[in-house]
Coordinates of C-alpha atoms in Angstrom, one line a residue:
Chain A
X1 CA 1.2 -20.1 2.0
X2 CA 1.5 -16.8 3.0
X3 CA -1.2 -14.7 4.4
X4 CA -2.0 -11.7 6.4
X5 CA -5.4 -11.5 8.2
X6 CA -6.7 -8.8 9.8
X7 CA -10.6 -7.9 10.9
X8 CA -12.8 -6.5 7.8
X9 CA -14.5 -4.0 9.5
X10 CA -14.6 -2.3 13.3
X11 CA -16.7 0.5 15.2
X12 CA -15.8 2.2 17.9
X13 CA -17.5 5.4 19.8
X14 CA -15.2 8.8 19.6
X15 CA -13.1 9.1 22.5
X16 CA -12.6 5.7 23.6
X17 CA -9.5 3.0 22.6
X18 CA -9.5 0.4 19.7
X19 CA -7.4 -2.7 19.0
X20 CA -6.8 -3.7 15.6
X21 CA -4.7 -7.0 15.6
X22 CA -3.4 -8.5 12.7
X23 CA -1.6 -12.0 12.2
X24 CA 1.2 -13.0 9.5
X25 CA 2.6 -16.1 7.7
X26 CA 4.9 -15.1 5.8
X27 CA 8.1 -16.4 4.2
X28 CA 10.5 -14.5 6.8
X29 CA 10.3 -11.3 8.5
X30 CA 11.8 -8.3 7.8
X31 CA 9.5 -5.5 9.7
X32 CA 5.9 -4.9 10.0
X33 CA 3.8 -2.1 8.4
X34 CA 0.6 -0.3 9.2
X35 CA -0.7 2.5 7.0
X36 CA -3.8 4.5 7.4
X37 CA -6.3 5.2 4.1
X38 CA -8.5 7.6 4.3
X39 CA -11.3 6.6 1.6
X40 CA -10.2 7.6 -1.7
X41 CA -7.1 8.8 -0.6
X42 CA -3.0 7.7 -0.8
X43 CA -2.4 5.2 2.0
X44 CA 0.2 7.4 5.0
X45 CA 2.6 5.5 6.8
X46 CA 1.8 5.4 10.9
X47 CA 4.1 2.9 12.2
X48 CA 6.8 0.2 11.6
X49 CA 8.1 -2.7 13.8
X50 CA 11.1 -4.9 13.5
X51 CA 11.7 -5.9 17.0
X52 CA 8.9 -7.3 19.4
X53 CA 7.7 -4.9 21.5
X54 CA 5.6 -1.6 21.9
X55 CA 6.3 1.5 19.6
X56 CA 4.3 4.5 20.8
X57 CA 3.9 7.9 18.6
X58 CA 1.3 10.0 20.1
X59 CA -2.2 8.6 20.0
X60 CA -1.1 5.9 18.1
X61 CA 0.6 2.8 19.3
X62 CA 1.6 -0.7 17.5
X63 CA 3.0 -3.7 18.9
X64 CA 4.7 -6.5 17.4
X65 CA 5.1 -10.3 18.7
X66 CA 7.5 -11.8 15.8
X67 CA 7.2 -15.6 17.6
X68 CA 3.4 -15.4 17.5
X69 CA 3.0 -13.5 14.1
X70 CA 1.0 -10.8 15.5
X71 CA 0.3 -7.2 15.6
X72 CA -1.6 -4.9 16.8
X73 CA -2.3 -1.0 16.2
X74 CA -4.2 1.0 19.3
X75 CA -5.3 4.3 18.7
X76 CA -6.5 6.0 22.1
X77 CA -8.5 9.2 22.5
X78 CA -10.2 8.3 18.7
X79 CA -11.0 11.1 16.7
X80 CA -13.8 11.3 13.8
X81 CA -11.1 11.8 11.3
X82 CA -9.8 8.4 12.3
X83 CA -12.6 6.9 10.6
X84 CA -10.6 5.5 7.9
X85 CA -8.7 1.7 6.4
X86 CA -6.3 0.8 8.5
X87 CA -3.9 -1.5 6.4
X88 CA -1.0 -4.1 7.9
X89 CA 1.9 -5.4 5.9
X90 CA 5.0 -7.4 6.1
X91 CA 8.0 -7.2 4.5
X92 CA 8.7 -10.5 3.8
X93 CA 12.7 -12.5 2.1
X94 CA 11.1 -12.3 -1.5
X95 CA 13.3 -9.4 -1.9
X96 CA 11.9 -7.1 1.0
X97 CA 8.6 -7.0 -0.9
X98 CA 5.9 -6.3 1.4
X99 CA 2.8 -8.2 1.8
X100 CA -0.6 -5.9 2.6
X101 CA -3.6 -7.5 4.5
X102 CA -6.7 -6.6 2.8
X103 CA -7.2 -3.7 5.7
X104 CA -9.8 -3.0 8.4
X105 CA -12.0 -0.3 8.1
X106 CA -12.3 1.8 11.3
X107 CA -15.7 3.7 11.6
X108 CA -15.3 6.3 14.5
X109 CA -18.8 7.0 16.0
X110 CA -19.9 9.9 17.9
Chain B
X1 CA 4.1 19.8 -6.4
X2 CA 5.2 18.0 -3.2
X3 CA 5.3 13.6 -2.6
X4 CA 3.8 11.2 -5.2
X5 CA 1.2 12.4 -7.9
X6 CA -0.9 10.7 -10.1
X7 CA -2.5 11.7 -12.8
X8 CA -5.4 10.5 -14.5
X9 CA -7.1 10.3 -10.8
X10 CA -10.7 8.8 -12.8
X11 CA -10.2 6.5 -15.7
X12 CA -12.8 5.2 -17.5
X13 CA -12.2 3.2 -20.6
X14 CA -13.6 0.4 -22.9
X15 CA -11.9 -3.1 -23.3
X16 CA -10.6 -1.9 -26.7
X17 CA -8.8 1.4 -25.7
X18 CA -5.6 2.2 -25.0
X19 CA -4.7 4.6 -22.0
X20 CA -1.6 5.2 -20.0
X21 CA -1.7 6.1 -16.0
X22 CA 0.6 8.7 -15.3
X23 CA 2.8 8.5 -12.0
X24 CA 5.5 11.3 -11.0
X25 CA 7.4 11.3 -7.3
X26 CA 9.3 14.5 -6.3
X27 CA 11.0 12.6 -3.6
X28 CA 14.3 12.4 -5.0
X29 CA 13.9 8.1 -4.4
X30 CA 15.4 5.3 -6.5
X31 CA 12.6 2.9 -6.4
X32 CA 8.9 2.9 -7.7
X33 CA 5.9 1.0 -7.4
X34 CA 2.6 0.3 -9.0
X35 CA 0.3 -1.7 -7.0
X36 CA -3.5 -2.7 -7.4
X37 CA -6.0 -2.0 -4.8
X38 CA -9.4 -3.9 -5.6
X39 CA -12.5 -3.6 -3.2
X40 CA -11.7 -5.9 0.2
X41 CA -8.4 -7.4 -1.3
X42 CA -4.8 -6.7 -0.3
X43 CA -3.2 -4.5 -2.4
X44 CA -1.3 -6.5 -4.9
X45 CA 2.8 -4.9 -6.4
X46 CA 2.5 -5.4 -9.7
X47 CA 5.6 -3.9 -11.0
X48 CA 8.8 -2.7 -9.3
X49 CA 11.6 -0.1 -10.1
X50 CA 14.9 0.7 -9.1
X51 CA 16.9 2.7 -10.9
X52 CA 14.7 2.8 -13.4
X53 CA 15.3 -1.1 -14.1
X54 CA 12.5 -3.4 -13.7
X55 CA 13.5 -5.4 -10.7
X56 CA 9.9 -7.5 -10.4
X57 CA 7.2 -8.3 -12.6
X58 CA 4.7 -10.4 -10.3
X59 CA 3.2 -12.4 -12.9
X60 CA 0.8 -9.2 -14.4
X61 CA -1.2 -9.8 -17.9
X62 CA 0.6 -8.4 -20.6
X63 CA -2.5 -6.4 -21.5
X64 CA 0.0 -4.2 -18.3
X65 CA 2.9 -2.5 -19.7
X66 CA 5.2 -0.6 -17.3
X67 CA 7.7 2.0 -18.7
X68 CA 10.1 4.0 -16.0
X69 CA 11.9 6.6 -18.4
X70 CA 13.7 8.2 -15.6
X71 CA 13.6 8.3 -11.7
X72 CA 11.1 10.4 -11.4
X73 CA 8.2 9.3 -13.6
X74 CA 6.2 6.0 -13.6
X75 CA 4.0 4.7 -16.5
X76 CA 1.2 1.9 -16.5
X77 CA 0.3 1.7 -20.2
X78 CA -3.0 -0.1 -20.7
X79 CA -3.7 -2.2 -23.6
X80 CA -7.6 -4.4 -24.2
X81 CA -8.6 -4.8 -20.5
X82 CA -11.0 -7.0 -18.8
X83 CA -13.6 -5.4 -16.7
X84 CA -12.2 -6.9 -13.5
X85 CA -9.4 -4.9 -13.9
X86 CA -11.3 -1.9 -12.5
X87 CA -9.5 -0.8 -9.2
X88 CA -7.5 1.7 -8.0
X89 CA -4.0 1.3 -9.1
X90 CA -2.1 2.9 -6.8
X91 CA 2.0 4.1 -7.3
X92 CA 4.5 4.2 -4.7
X93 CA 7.9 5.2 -4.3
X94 CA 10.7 4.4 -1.2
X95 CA 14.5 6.1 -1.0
X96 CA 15.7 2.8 -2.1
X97 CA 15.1 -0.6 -2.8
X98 CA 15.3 -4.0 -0.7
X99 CA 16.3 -2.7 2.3
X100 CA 14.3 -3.4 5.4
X101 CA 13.0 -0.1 6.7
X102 CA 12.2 1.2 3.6
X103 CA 8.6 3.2 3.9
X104 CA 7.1 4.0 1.1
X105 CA 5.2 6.9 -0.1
X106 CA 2.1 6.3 -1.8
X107 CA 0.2 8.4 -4.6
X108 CA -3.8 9.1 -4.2
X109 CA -4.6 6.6 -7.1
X110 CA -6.3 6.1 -10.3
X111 CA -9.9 4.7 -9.8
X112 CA -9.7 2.4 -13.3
X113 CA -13.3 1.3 -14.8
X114 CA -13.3 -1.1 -17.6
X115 CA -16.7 -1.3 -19.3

């Protein structure tokens, strides 16, 4: 089957560093997605990977291991705004459709 | 009017109504989405368009009827619902179909009640 898991929910304190992994089985790989929804808001793209590796942009950062199926996306120096869903999918060979995890919400403490 | 808009944003309706959600992209893209977001589930496509041709229809209840009447413009008509339909049924759009790095630009949503 196909399945994308990530964490339901995290905290973590303003200022400091969070991980939030996510692992894929999917019927081939074309690229990995993470988005960021704020709560009733349009999901924004952050980040996409297609080779495995680290891909920085600012405070964000998202790594991609294609022979383990796994993800992650580190946001440094967090920020209450980053409270928000933080959402992973994969563009699978079903015609480049991509798959969404169900998304783990971030809560940003100060 | 800049990105993706949607409009109803709240929709509340009874199982015997009929209602359309209204999606418009100002993008200039060749593809559009409608995708259902329900409370701690992966959003789920539901229809796909490029070119305004249906290209997917992922096995959605007829009681869903798409309509793309040009590039820009999306429709979700909705015909005797169920109440777990309520969600928010969000649109996308992406410069083109099928292609690998295609990102795609979402809408804010329609937050759907069925009562």
């Amino acid at each position: 089957g196909q399945n994308i898991d990530q964490p339901t929910e995290m905290t973590a304190t303003e200022g400091a560093i969070v991980q939030i992994n996510c692992t894929y089985q999917t019927s081939g790989f074309n690229g990995l997605f993470w988005y960021q929804q704020h709560a009733g808001e349009a999901p924004t793209f952050l980040s996409y990977n297609v080779l495995d590796g680290l891909e920085e942009k600012g405070r964000f950062s998202s790594f991609l291991s294609r022979s383990k199926g796994y993800s992650y996306l580190l946001l440094k120096e967090l920020q209450m705004k980053d409270s928000a869903s933080y959402l992973c999918a994969v563009r699978d060979d079903n015609n480049n459709d991509m798959r969404f995890g169900a998304g783990t919400r971030l809560t940003v403490k100060p | 009017e800049t990105g993706v808009t949607q409009t109803p944003r709240h929709l509340v309706m009874g199982m015997t109504n009929k209602k359309s959600l209204k999606c418009e992209q100002h993008l200039g893209h060749n593809a559009m989405y409608w995708y259902k977001q329900s409370a701690k589930k992966p959003l789920e496509l539901m229809f796909v368009y490029s070119l305004e041709e249906r290209v997917e229809n992922n096995s959605v209840p007829s009681r869903f009827s798409p309509e793309c009447p040009n590039s820009s413009h999306l429709f979700l008509h909705l015909h005797t619902l169920q109440p777990e339909d309520s969600a928010l049924y969000l649109c996308a759009s992406s410069q083109d179909y099928g292609d690998f790095y295609n990102e795609q630009f979402f809408g804010p949503g329609t937050r759907l009640t069925v009562l």
